[in-house]
mmCIF file of C-alpha atoms in Angstrom:
data_model
loop_
_atom_site.group_PDB
_atom_site.id
_atom_site.type_symbol
_atom_site.label_atom_id
_atom_site.label_comp_id
_atom_site.label_asym_id
_atom_site.label_seq_id
_atom_site.Cartn_x
_atom_site.Cartn_y
_atom_site.Cartn_z
ATOM 1 C CA UNK F 704 15.738 -24.784 -6.592
ATOM 2 C CA UNK F 705 18.100 -25.121 -3.447
ATOM 3 C CA UNK F 706 21.097 -24.987 -6.087
ATOM 4 C CA UNK F 707 19.636 -21.058 -7.191
ATOM 5 C CA UNK F 708 18.525 -20.158 -3.697
ATOM 6 C CA UNK F 709 22.189 -20.871 -2.271
ATOM 7 C CA UNK F 710 23.235 -18.346 -5.247
ATOM 8 C CA UNK F 711 20.654 -15.737 -3.911
ATOM 9 C CA UNK F 712 21.631 -15.440 -0.618
ATOM 10 C CA UNK F 713 25.384 -15.681 -1.680
ATOM 11 C CA UNK F 714 24.260 -12.391 -3.147
ATOM 12 C CA UNK F 715 24.204 -10.979 0.430
ATOM 13 C CA UNK F 716 27.625 -10.806 0.427
ATOM 14 C CA UNK F 717 27.972 -8.625 -2.564
ATOM 15 C CA UNK F 718 25.777 -6.146 -1.410
ATOM 16 C CA UNK F 719 26.263 -2.562 0.563
ATOM 17 C CA UNK F 720 24.470 -2.346 4.311
ATOM 18 C CA UNK F 721 21.426 -0.423 2.537
ATOM 19 C CA UNK F 722 21.173 -3.239 -0.183
ATOM 20 C CA UNK F 723 21.444 -6.121 2.756
ATOM 21 C CA UNK F 724 18.675 -4.567 4.545
ATOM 22 C CA UNK F 725 16.166 -4.129 1.857
ATOM 23 C CA UNK F 726 17.219 -7.767 0.788
ATOM 24 C CA UNK F 727 16.634 -8.640 4.431
ATOM 25 C CA UNK F 728 13.156 -6.841 4.476
ATOM 26 C CA UNK F 729 11.871 -7.213 1.165
ATOM 27 C CA UNK F 730 9.089 -9.900 0.821
ATOM 28 C CA UNK F 731 7.793 -9.589 -2.937
ATOM 29 C CA UNK F 732 9.634 -10.839 -6.112
ATOM 30 C CA UNK F 733 8.293 -9.792 -9.212
ATOM 31 C CA UNK F 734 10.097 -10.836 -12.933
ATOM 32 C CA UNK F 735 13.418 -11.420 -10.823
ATOM 33 C CA UNK F 736 13.237 -7.701 -9.058
ATOM 34 C CA UNK F 737 12.514 -7.792 -5.191
ATOM 35 C CA UNK F 738 9.889 -5.878 -3.601
ATOM 36 C CA UNK F 739 8.795 -4.274 -0.354
ATOM 37 C CA UNK F 740 5.316 -4.143 0.558
ATOM 38 C CA UNK F 741 4.167 -1.029 2.800
ATOM 39 C CA UNK F 742 4.335 -3.114 6.198
ATOM 40 C CA UNK F 743 8.476 -4.159 4.816
ATOM 41 C CA UNK F 744 9.138 -0.665 4.495
ATOM 42 C CA UNK F 745 7.668 0.273 8.253
ATOM 43 C CA UNK F 746 9.060 -2.725 9.635
ATOM 44 C CA UNK F 747 12.333 -1.762 8.100
ATOM 45 C CA UNK F 748 12.511 1.588 9.344
ATOM 46 C CA UNK F 749 11.086 1.290 12.918
ATOM 47 C CA UNK F 750 12.519 -2.436 14.038
ATOM 48 C CA UNK F 751 16.294 -4.080 13.850
ATOM 49 C CA UNK F 752 14.823 -7.127 11.988
ATOM 50 C CA UNK F 753 12.040 -8.450 10.293
ATOM 51 C CA UNK F 754 9.244 -10.114 12.837
ATOM 52 C CA UNK F 755 9.458 -13.579 10.700
ATOM 53 C CA UNK F 756 11.715 -14.808 8.539
ATOM 54 C CA UNK F 757 11.484 -13.677 5.002
ATOM 55 C CA UNK F 758 10.713 -16.044 1.899
ATOM 56 C CA UNK F 759 10.324 -13.690 -0.947
ATOM 57 C CA UNK F 760 6.626 -14.954 -2.688
ATOM 58 C CA UNK F 761 7.036 -14.417 -6.323
ATOM 59 C CA UNK F 762 3.900 -12.516 -8.043
ATOM 60 C CA UNK F 763 2.062 -12.801 -11.118
ATOM 61 C CA UNK F 764 1.193 -10.182 -13.535
ATOM 62 C CA UNK F 765 -2.556 -10.242 -12.344
ATOM 63 C CA UNK F 766 -1.488 -10.102 -8.634
ATOM 64 C CA UNK F 767 0.465 -6.851 -9.563
ATOM 65 C CA UNK F 768 -2.275 -5.445 -11.761
ATOM 66 C CA UNK F 769 -4.437 -5.889 -8.878
ATOM 67 C CA UNK F 770 -3.025 -4.379 -6.002
ATOM 68 C CA UNK F 771 -2.307 -1.454 -8.178
ATOM 69 C CA UNK F 772 -6.035 -0.889 -9.091
ATOM 70 C CA UNK F 773 -6.403 -0.894 -5.366
ATOM 71 C CA UNK F 774 -3.884 2.265 -5.045
ATOM 72 C CA UNK F 775 -5.387 5.209 -3.795
ATOM 73 C CA UNK F 776 -4.798 8.293 -5.622
ATOM 74 C CA UNK F 777 -2.055 11.203 -4.095
ATOM 75 C CA UNK F 778 -5.564 13.439 -2.895
ATOM 76 C CA UNK F 779 -6.545 10.443 -0.712
ATOM 77 C CA UNK F 780 -3.463 10.248 1.307
ATOM 78 C CA UNK F 781 -2.934 10.461 5.215
ATOM 79 C CA UNK F 782 -0.458 9.660 7.837
ATOM 80 C CA UNK F 783 -2.208 6.303 7.877
ATOM 81 C CA UNK F 784 -1.705 5.465 4.002
ATOM 82 C CA UNK F 785 1.368 2.585 4.658
ATOM 83 C CA UNK F 786 -0.713 1.221 7.970
ATOM 84 C CA UNK F 787 -3.636 1.018 5.151
ATOM 85 C CA UNK F 788 -2.373 -0.460 2.291
ATOM 86 C CA UNK F 789 -0.172 -2.875 4.418
ATOM 87 C CA UNK F 790 0.499 -5.776 2.726
ATOM 88 C CA UNK F 791 -1.366 -4.562 -0.621
ATOM 89 C CA UNK F 792 1.787 -2.476 -2.058
ATOM 90 C CA UNK F 793 5.270 -2.717 -4.058
ATOM 91 C CA UNK F 794 7.914 -0.125 -3.193
ATOM 92 C CA UNK F 795 11.234 -0.431 -5.476
ATOM 93 C CA UNK F 796 14.765 -0.413 -3.980
ATOM 94 C CA UNK F 797 15.347 3.155 -5.773
ATOM 95 C CA UNK F 798 11.884 3.734 -3.664
ATOM 96 C CA UNK F 799 13.191 2.548 -0.500
ATOM 97 C CA UNK F 800 16.146 4.802 -0.908
ATOM 98 C CA UNK F 801 13.786 8.074 -1.824
ATOM 99 C CA UNK F 802 11.397 7.173 0.868
ATOM 100 C CA UNK F 803 14.853 7.033 3.880
ATOM 101 C CA UNK F 804 15.629 10.527 1.956
ATOM 102 C CA UNK F 805 12.424 11.875 3.129
ATOM 103 C CA UNK F 806 12.470 10.627 6.787
ATOM 104 C CA UNK F 807 15.849 12.661 7.225
ATOM 105 C CA UNK F 808 14.841 15.911 5.530
ATOM 106 C CA UNK F 809 13.347 19.012 6.906
ATOM 107 C CA UNK F 810 10.324 20.410 5.341
ATOM 108 C CA UNK F 811 12.487 23.178 3.850
ATOM 109 C CA UNK F 812 14.211 20.458 1.585
ATOM 110 C CA UNK F 813 10.768 19.013 0.475
ATOM 111 C CA UNK F 814 10.915 22.202 -1.765
ATOM 112 C CA UNK F 815 14.123 21.692 -3.097
ATOM 113 C CA UNK F 816 13.421 17.849 -3.365
ATOM 114 C CA UNK F 817 10.185 18.959 -6.089
ATOM 115 C CA UNK F 818 11.825 21.441 -7.762
ATOM 116 C CA UNK F 819 14.941 19.297 -8.533
ATOM 117 C CA UNK F 820 12.135 16.772 -10.151
ATOM 118 C CA UNK F 821 10.410 19.263 -12.049
ATOM 119 C CA UNK F 822 12.726 19.821 -15.098
ATOM 120 C CA UNK F 823 10.772 22.029 -17.226
ATOM 121 C CA UNK F 824 9.878 24.455 -14.543
ATOM 122 C CA UNK F 825 5.933 24.193 -14.711
ATOM 123 C CA UNK F 826 5.397 23.578 -10.949
ATOM 124 C CA UNK F 827 4.287 19.855 -12.267
ATOM 125 C CA UNK F 828 6.106 16.992 -11.905
ATOM 126 C CA UNK F 829 5.294 14.121 -14.252
ATOM 127 C CA UNK F 830 6.003 9.956 -14.087
ATOM 128 C CA UNK F 831 8.573 10.795 -16.656
ATOM 129 C CA UNK F 832 10.431 13.442 -14.612
ATOM 130 C CA UNK F 833 9.813 11.569 -11.612
ATOM 131 C CA UNK F 834 11.470 8.205 -13.313
ATOM 132 C CA UNK F 835 14.848 9.889 -13.536
ATOM 133 C CA UNK F 836 15.126 9.058 -9.838
ATOM 134 C CA UNK F 837 15.752 5.536 -11.406
ATOM 135 C CA UNK F 838 18.510 6.348 -13.244
ATOM 136 C CA UNK F 839 20.327 8.692 -10.698
ATOM 137 C CA UNK F 840 19.947 5.839 -7.727
ATOM 138 C CA UNK F 841 21.457 3.085 -10.484
ATOM 139 C CA UNK F 842 24.751 5.478 -11.388
ATOM 140 C CA UNK F 843 25.283 5.631 -7.355
ATOM 141 C CA UNK F 844 25.298 2.258 -6.958
ATOM 142 C CA UNK F 845 27.584 1.537 -9.907
ATOM 143 C CA UNK F 846 30.116 3.256 -8.151
ATOM 144 C CA UNK F 847 29.302 1.499 -5.258
ATOM 145 C CA UNK F 848 29.192 -1.777 -6.129
ATOM 146 C CA UNK F 849 31.748 -3.729 -4.198
ATOM 147 C CA UNK F 850 34.421 -5.921 -6.769
ATOM 148 C CA UNK F 851 33.899 -9.667 -7.116
ATOM 149 C CA UNK F 852 32.289 -12.143 -9.156
ATOM 150 C CA UNK F 853 30.754 -10.036 -11.630
ATOM 151 C CA UNK F 854 27.742 -12.548 -12.570
ATOM 152 C CA UNK F 855 26.674 -12.442 -8.737
ATOM 153 C CA UNK F 856 26.708 -8.943 -9.058
ATOM 154 C CA UNK F 857 24.974 -8.862 -12.407
ATOM 155 C CA UNK F 858 22.081 -10.961 -10.620
ATOM 156 C CA UNK F 859 22.287 -8.446 -7.394
ATOM 157 C CA UNK F 860 21.603 -5.266 -9.772
ATOM 158 C CA UNK F 861 18.262 -7.758 -11.176
ATOM 159 C CA UNK F 862 17.349 -8.516 -8.241
ATOM 160 C CA UNK F 863 17.553 -4.723 -7.005
ATOM 161 C CA UNK F 864 16.812 -2.703 -9.892
ATOM 162 C CA UNK F 865 15.386 -4.501 -12.435
ATOM 163 C CA UNK F 866 18.265 -4.582 -15.486
ATOM 164 C CA UNK F 867 20.813 -7.604 -16.158
ATOM 165 C CA UNK F 868 24.053 -5.446 -16.914
ATOM 166 C CA UNK F 869 25.254 -1.940 -16.648
ATOM 167 C CA UNK F 870 23.741 0.608 -18.133
ATOM 168 C CA UNK F 871 25.559 3.263 -20.141
ATOM 169 C CA UNK F 872 26.836 6.443 -17.811
ATOM 170 C CA UNK F 873 24.532 9.307 -18.887
ATOM 171 C CA UNK F 874 25.868 11.802 -16.228
ATOM 172 C CA UNK F 875 28.615 13.869 -16.322
ATOM 173 C CA UNK F 876 31.377 12.074 -13.980
ATOM 174 C CA UNK F 877 33.353 14.544 -12.266
ATOM 175 C CA UNK F 878 36.302 11.634 -11.044
ATOM 176 C CA UNK F 879 35.147 8.860 -8.712
ATOM 177 C CA UNK F 880 33.787 10.308 -5.447
ATOM 178 C CA UNK F 881 36.306 10.360 -2.562
ATOM 179 C CA UNK F 882 34.271 11.226 -0.150
ATOM 180 C CA UNK F 883 30.979 9.623 0.099
ATOM 181 C CA UNK F 884 27.685 11.051 -0.631
ATOM 182 C CA UNK F 885 24.315 10.102 1.091
ATOM 183 C CA UNK F 886 21.886 9.701 -1.620
ATOM 184 C CA UNK F 887 19.934 12.989 -0.948
ATOM 185 C CA UNK F 888 23.035 14.464 -1.987
ATOM 186 C CA UNK F 889 23.581 12.224 -4.872
ATOM 187 C CA UNK F 890 19.996 13.445 -5.879
ATOM 188 C CA UNK F 891 20.544 16.982 -5.737
ATOM 189 C CA UNK F 892 23.999 17.109 -7.198
ATOM 190 C CA UNK F 893 23.060 14.737 -10.225
ATOM 191 C CA UNK F 894 19.610 16.803 -10.892
ATOM 192 C CA UNK F 895 21.447 20.319 -10.956
ATOM 193 C CA UNK F 896 23.384 19.203 -13.924
ATOM 194 C CA UNK F 897 21.776 21.151 -17.020
ATOM 195 C CA UNK F 898 18.400 19.619 -15.751
ATOM 196 C CA UNK F 899 19.565 16.459 -16.420
ATOM 197 C CA UNK F 900 21.255 16.980 -19.387
ATOM 198 C CA UNK F 901 20.140 14.208 -21.900
ATOM 199 C CA UNK F 902 19.602 12.064 -19.429
ATOM 200 C CA UNK F 903 15.821 13.577 -19.130
ATOM 201 C CA UNK F 904 15.464 13.259 -22.295
ATOM 202 C CA UNK F 905 16.121 9.517 -22.684
ATOM 203 C CA UNK F 906 13.551 8.627 -19.605
ATOM 204 C CA UNK F 907 11.674 6.435 -21.829
ATOM 205 C CA UNK F 908 13.815 4.319 -22.725
ATOM 206 C CA UNK F 909 15.060 3.104 -19.296
ATOM 207 C CA UNK F 910 11.655 3.315 -18.335
ATOM 208 C CA UNK F 911 9.964 0.978 -20.775
ATOM 209 C CA UNK F 912 11.460 -1.919 -19.256
ATOM 210 C CA UNK F 913 10.274 -1.195 -15.450
ATOM 211 C CA UNK F 914 7.073 -2.323 -13.937
ATOM 212 C CA UNK F 915 4.587 0.574 -11.761
ATOM 213 C CA UNK F 916 4.654 0.604 -8.173
ATOM 214 C CA UNK F 917 1.884 1.763 -5.675
ATOM 215 C CA UNK F 918 4.074 5.002 -5.623
ATOM 216 C CA UNK F 919 4.064 5.716 -9.285
ATOM 217 C CA UNK F 920 0.297 5.221 -9.663
ATOM 218 C CA UNK F 921 -0.212 7.080 -5.708
ATOM 219 C CA UNK F 922 1.388 9.925 -7.925
ATOM 220 C CA UNK F 923 1.036 9.392 -10.888
ATOM 221 C CA UNK F 924 -2.164 7.866 -11.643
ATOM 222 C CA UNK F 925 -2.897 4.366 -12.699
ATOM 223 C CA UNK F 926 -2.414 5.419 -16.548
ATOM 224 C CA UNK F 927 0.250 7.406 -15.485
ATOM 225 C CA UNK F 928 -0.634 10.421 -17.228
ATOM 226 C CA UNK F 929 -1.574 12.179 -14.186
ATOM 227 C CA UNK F 930 0.642 14.887 -12.620
ATOM 228 C CA UNK F 931 2.018 15.871 -9.562
ATOM 229 C CA UNK F 932 2.022 19.398 -8.032
ATOM 230 C CA UNK F 933 3.719 20.817 -4.835
ATOM 231 C CA UNK F 934 1.220 20.825 -2.093
ATOM 232 C CA UNK F 935 0.296 17.140 -2.812
ATOM 233 C CA UNK F 936 4.164 16.230 -3.230
ATOM 234 C CA UNK F 937 4.640 18.288 0.541
ATOM 235 C CA UNK F 938 1.611 16.507 2.128
ATOM 236 C CA UNK F 939 2.723 13.061 1.146
ATOM 237 C CA UNK F 940 6.013 13.555 2.734
ATOM 238 C CA UNK F 941 4.538 15.260 5.602
ATOM 239 C CA UNK F 942 2.377 12.301 5.925
ATOM 240 C CA UNK F 943 5.451 9.946 5.580
ATOM 241 C CA UNK F 944 7.438 11.212 8.880
ATOM 242 C CA UNK F 945 3.886 11.615 10.760
ATOM 243 C CA UNK F 946 3.030 8.149 10.509
ATOM 244 C CA UNK F 947 6.744 6.601 10.969
ATOM 245 C CA UNK F 948 6.988 8.597 14.106
ATOM 246 C CA UNK F 949 3.428 7.657 15.265
ATOM 247 C CA UNK F 950 4.131 4.291 15.150
ATOM 248 C CA UNK F 951 7.522 4.538 16.829
ATOM 249 C CA UNK F 952 5.627 6.497 19.553
ATOM 250 C CA UNK F 953 2.481 3.955 19.405
ATOM 251 C CA UNK F 954 4.890 1.176 19.918
ATOM 252 C CA UNK F 955 6.005 2.384 23.326
ATOM 253 C CA UNK F 956 3.168 4.328 24.779
ATOM 254 C CA UNK F 957 0.385 1.422 25.740
ATOM 255 C CA UNK F 958 -2.618 3.298 24.690
ATOM 256 C CA UNK F 959 -1.448 6.385 26.510
ATOM 257 C CA UNK F 960 -0.925 9.789 25.714
ATOM 258 C CA UNK F 961 2.686 9.979 26.677
ATOM 259 C CA UNK F 962 5.402 7.677 26.851
ATOM 260 C CA UNK F 963 8.007 7.914 29.497
ATOM 261 C CA UNK F 964 11.101 9.775 29.639
ATOM 262 C CA UNK F 965 13.111 6.327 29.819
ATOM 263 C CA UNK F 966 11.413 4.941 26.754
ATOM 264 C CA UNK F 967 12.143 8.275 24.682
ATOM 265 C CA UNK F 968 15.947 7.729 25.636
ATOM 266 C CA UNK F 969 15.395 4.132 24.314
ATOM 267 C CA UNK F 970 13.763 5.185 21.087
ATOM 268 C CA UNK F 971 16.704 8.170 20.774
ATOM 269 C CA UNK F 972 19.561 5.948 21.059
ATOM 270 C CA UNK F 973 18.427 3.223 18.541
ATOM 271 C CA UNK F 974 20.361 2.605 15.680
ATOM 272 C CA UNK F 975 23.036 4.655 17.085
ATOM 273 C CA UNK F 976 26.830 3.812 17.318
ATOM 274 C CA UNK F 977 26.599 3.746 21.369
ATOM 275 C CA UNK F 978 27.356 0.140 22.679
ATOM 276 C CA UNK F 979 26.925 0.933 26.283
ATOM 277 C CA UNK F 980 23.248 2.425 26.545
ATOM 278 C CA UNK F 981 22.750 1.719 29.566
ATOM 279 C CA UNK F 982 25.187 4.330 31.284
ATOM 280 C CA UNK F 983 22.945 7.334 30.023
ATOM 281 C CA UNK F 984 19.825 5.405 30.671
ATOM 282 C CA UNK F 985 20.788 5.493 34.302
ATOM 283 C CA UNK F 986 22.162 9.062 34.161
ATOM 284 C CA UNK F 987 18.907 9.949 33.243
ATOM 285 C CA UNK F 988 17.171 8.362 35.764
ATOM 286 C CA UNK F 989 19.001 9.283 38.498
ATOM 287 C CA UNK F 990 18.346 12.816 37.257
ATOM 288 C CA UNK F 991 14.789 12.567 36.651
ATOM 289 C CA UNK F 992 13.430 10.480 39.415
ATOM 290 C CA UNK F 993 9.405 11.518 38.720
ATOM 291 C CA UNK F 994 8.198 10.359 35.665
ATOM 292 C CA UNK F 995 6.267 13.014 33.875
ATOM 293 C CA UNK F 996 6.051 11.607 30.514
ATOM 294 C CA UNK F 997 6.806 12.793 26.637
ATOM 295 C CA UNK F 998 3.739 13.850 24.569
ATOM 296 C CA UNK F 999 3.397 12.975 20.545
ATOM 297 C CA UNK F 1000 4.034 16.377 19.631
ATOM 298 C CA UNK F 1001 7.282 16.974 22.495
ATOM 299 C CA UNK F 1002 8.365 13.605 20.405
ATOM 300 C CA UNK F 1003 7.710 15.222 16.911
ATOM 301 C CA UNK F 1004 9.151 18.553 17.594
ATOM 302 C CA UNK F 1005 12.337 16.931 18.623
ATOM 303 C CA UNK F 1006 12.466 14.844 15.384
ATOM 304 C CA UNK F 1007 11.543 17.942 13.377
ATOM 305 C CA UNK F 1008 14.808 19.492 15.146
ATOM 306 C CA UNK F 1009 16.842 16.202 14.602
ATOM 307 C CA UNK F 1010 15.901 16.775 10.515
ATOM 308 C CA UNK F 1011 17.506 20.627 10.737
ATOM 309 C CA UNK F 1012 20.786 19.256 12.992
ATOM 310 C CA UNK F 1013 22.958 20.640 10.164
ATOM 311 C CA UNK F 1014 21.808 24.181 10.561
ATOM 312 C CA UNK F 1015 21.838 23.352 14.309
ATOM 313 C CA UNK F 1016 25.368 22.182 14.640
ATOM 314 C CA UNK F 1017 26.307 25.351 12.806
ATOM 315 C CA UNK F 1018 24.672 27.665 15.571
ATOM 316 C CA UNK F 1019 26.250 25.320 18.078
ATOM 317 C CA UNK F 1020 29.660 25.715 16.801
ATOM 318 C CA UNK F 1021 29.408 29.652 16.785
ATOM 319 C CA UNK F 1022 28.257 28.870 20.797
ATOM 320 C CA UNK F 1023 31.738 27.197 21.250
ATOM 321 C CA UNK F 1024 33.873 29.369 19.209
ATOM 322 C CA UNK F 1025 32.915 31.797 21.296
ATOM 323 C CA UNK F 1026 33.990 29.699 24.765
ATOM 324 C CA UNK F 1027 30.310 29.611 25.831
ATOM 325 C CA UNK F 1028 29.163 26.606 27.774
ATOM 326 C CA UNK F 1029 25.535 25.099 26.149
ATOM 327 C CA UNK F 1030 23.062 25.223 29.257
ATOM 328 C CA UNK F 1031 19.122 24.363 28.771
ATOM 329 C CA UNK F 1032 18.753 28.194 27.645
ATOM 330 C CA UNK F 1033 21.193 28.333 24.695
ATOM 331 C CA UNK F 1034 20.433 24.977 23.622
ATOM 332 C CA UNK F 1035 16.490 25.739 23.078
ATOM 333 C CA UNK F 1036 17.470 29.222 21.627
ATOM 334 C CA UNK F 1037 20.005 27.599 19.122
ATOM 335 C CA UNK F 1038 17.156 24.906 18.521
ATOM 336 C CA UNK F 1039 14.786 27.789 17.338
ATOM 337 C CA UNK F 1040 17.208 30.077 15.728
ATOM 338 C CA UNK F 1041 18.365 27.271 13.218
ATOM 339 C CA UNK F 1042 15.216 25.737 12.979
ATOM 340 C CA UNK F 1043 12.049 27.084 13.895
ATOM 341 C CA UNK F 1044 11.160 24.909 15.951
ATOM 342 C CA UNK F 1045 10.492 25.340 19.637
ATOM 343 C CA UNK F 1046 11.279 22.306 21.989
ATOM 344 C CA UNK F 1047 9.129 22.346 25.977
ATOM 345 C CA UNK F 1048 11.482 22.920 28.725
ATOM 346 C CA UNK F 1049 10.385 19.522 30.212
ATOM 347 C CA UNK F 1050 11.652 17.756 26.440
ATOM 348 C CA UNK F 1051 14.958 20.146 26.427
ATOM 349 C CA UNK F 1052 15.968 18.873 30.001
ATOM 350 C CA UNK F 1053 15.195 15.522 29.221
ATOM 351 C CA UNK F 1054 17.492 15.415 26.537
ATOM 352 C CA UNK F 1055 20.047 17.520 28.798
ATOM 353 C CA UNK F 1056 19.900 14.520 31.184
ATOM 354 C CA UNK F 1057 20.431 11.739 29.186
ATOM 355 C CA UNK F 1058 23.543 13.317 27.713
ATOM 356 C CA UNK F 1059 25.069 15.844 30.713
ATOM 357 C CA UNK F 1060 27.541 13.070 31.249
ATOM 358 C CA UNK F 1061 29.514 14.894 34.331
ATOM 359 C CA UNK F 1062 25.949 16.093 35.503
ATOM 360 C CA UNK F 1063 26.616 19.940 35.535
ATOM 361 C CA UNK F 1064 23.683 20.571 33.528
ATOM 362 C CA UNK F 1065 25.648 21.542 30.489
ATOM 363 C CA UNK F 1066 25.460 19.568 26.904
ATOM 364 C CA UNK F 1067 28.505 17.593 26.054
ATOM 365 C CA UNK F 1068 26.900 18.756 22.324
ATOM 366 C CA UNK F 1069 30.185 17.428 20.116
ATOM 367 C CA UNK F 1070 29.056 13.836 21.610
ATOM 368 C CA UNK F 1071 25.508 14.440 21.549
ATOM 369 C CA UNK F 1072 25.750 15.986 17.589
ATOM 370 C CA UNK F 1073 27.649 12.443 16.682
ATOM 371 C CA UNK F 1074 25.404 10.568 18.377
ATOM 372 C CA UNK F 1075 22.279 12.178 16.311
ATOM 373 C CA UNK F 1076 23.890 12.003 13.314
ATOM 374 C CA UNK F 1077 23.598 8.194 13.138
ATOM 375 C CA UNK F 1078 19.879 8.483 14.908
ATOM 376 C CA UNK F 1079 19.263 10.622 11.749
ATOM 377 C CA UNK F 1080 20.307 8.128 9.106
ATOM 378 C CA UNK F 1081 18.859 4.904 10.896
ATOM 379 C CA UNK F 1082 22.482 3.526 11.324
ATOM 380 C CA UNK F 1083 23.230 4.082 7.800
ATOM 381 C CA UNK F 1084 25.560 6.849 8.012
#
């Protein structure tokens, strides 16, 4: 047993950073495959490390079935779904990647995601269509695998995907990707290829060996026969974004209606490549001596804006090419024009005080965008 545990721990050396994080936070194992609970997932996106050292607990078939029986249908979803489920749920690695995609995408992208799954164009997504997600992310994983001991990599695939050997390629590849792509880009690019080519037709083949999960039962019912419409899909994604933001906000608010500007800066700079955050915090303390506080609505609006960062970057470049300095009014207008999000004057002022290093009330926008891209992707850019 000790030797087997050592082998499993050695697999960390063959895992990518995202795979390592999933393995570190996952707490359940069923038939050799690792799963997160909803509580594990929340921890993984709001904490640096698990609160307790994780030991993978083996689920019996009976225990798994009981968990899935208690899963609510999609029309009973809310922004407290993951907190209510807590430890009573199972989330696979590919679903973990999908949920991470949701957390970093604008609401406009939800329609794109839904249409990518809706291969027959009937405005509904069924379980078979959704399960194509599994194969797309597996395909991406095979391209990213680290070279080394084939036996160890096969063990890692079993842990993360529930299969022993690489599946045959069913997606057309245009040569090896020279530029690393995000999972969102992979999803969008792969699903646009002739409506999955023969991949959708083969969905039954690779789904037959997969166990049901909380997400599959939530979306498609206990028998897997229900279909998912866009309104329910949109509400699930919006609820998930809201839930994670609420958890982060409440962890600092201590039951109050606001968090301090300094706490906002702490949250903003987490999961970024900024090594010396103290200089940013000190800069803000000097510029905002009186604490007013950031409300949840302000907090949520800022992260909605971050999910539209690419459009905002284009707007900022236009100002830059015109040799225009970026003051608070220009910043606020660019945010609204590019994203449709209205940021409060106090929130904009707080952001400026954090990033206005030379204190000329102008935004060092290249530095700001670079840091925010890191924050948006929670350190896994």
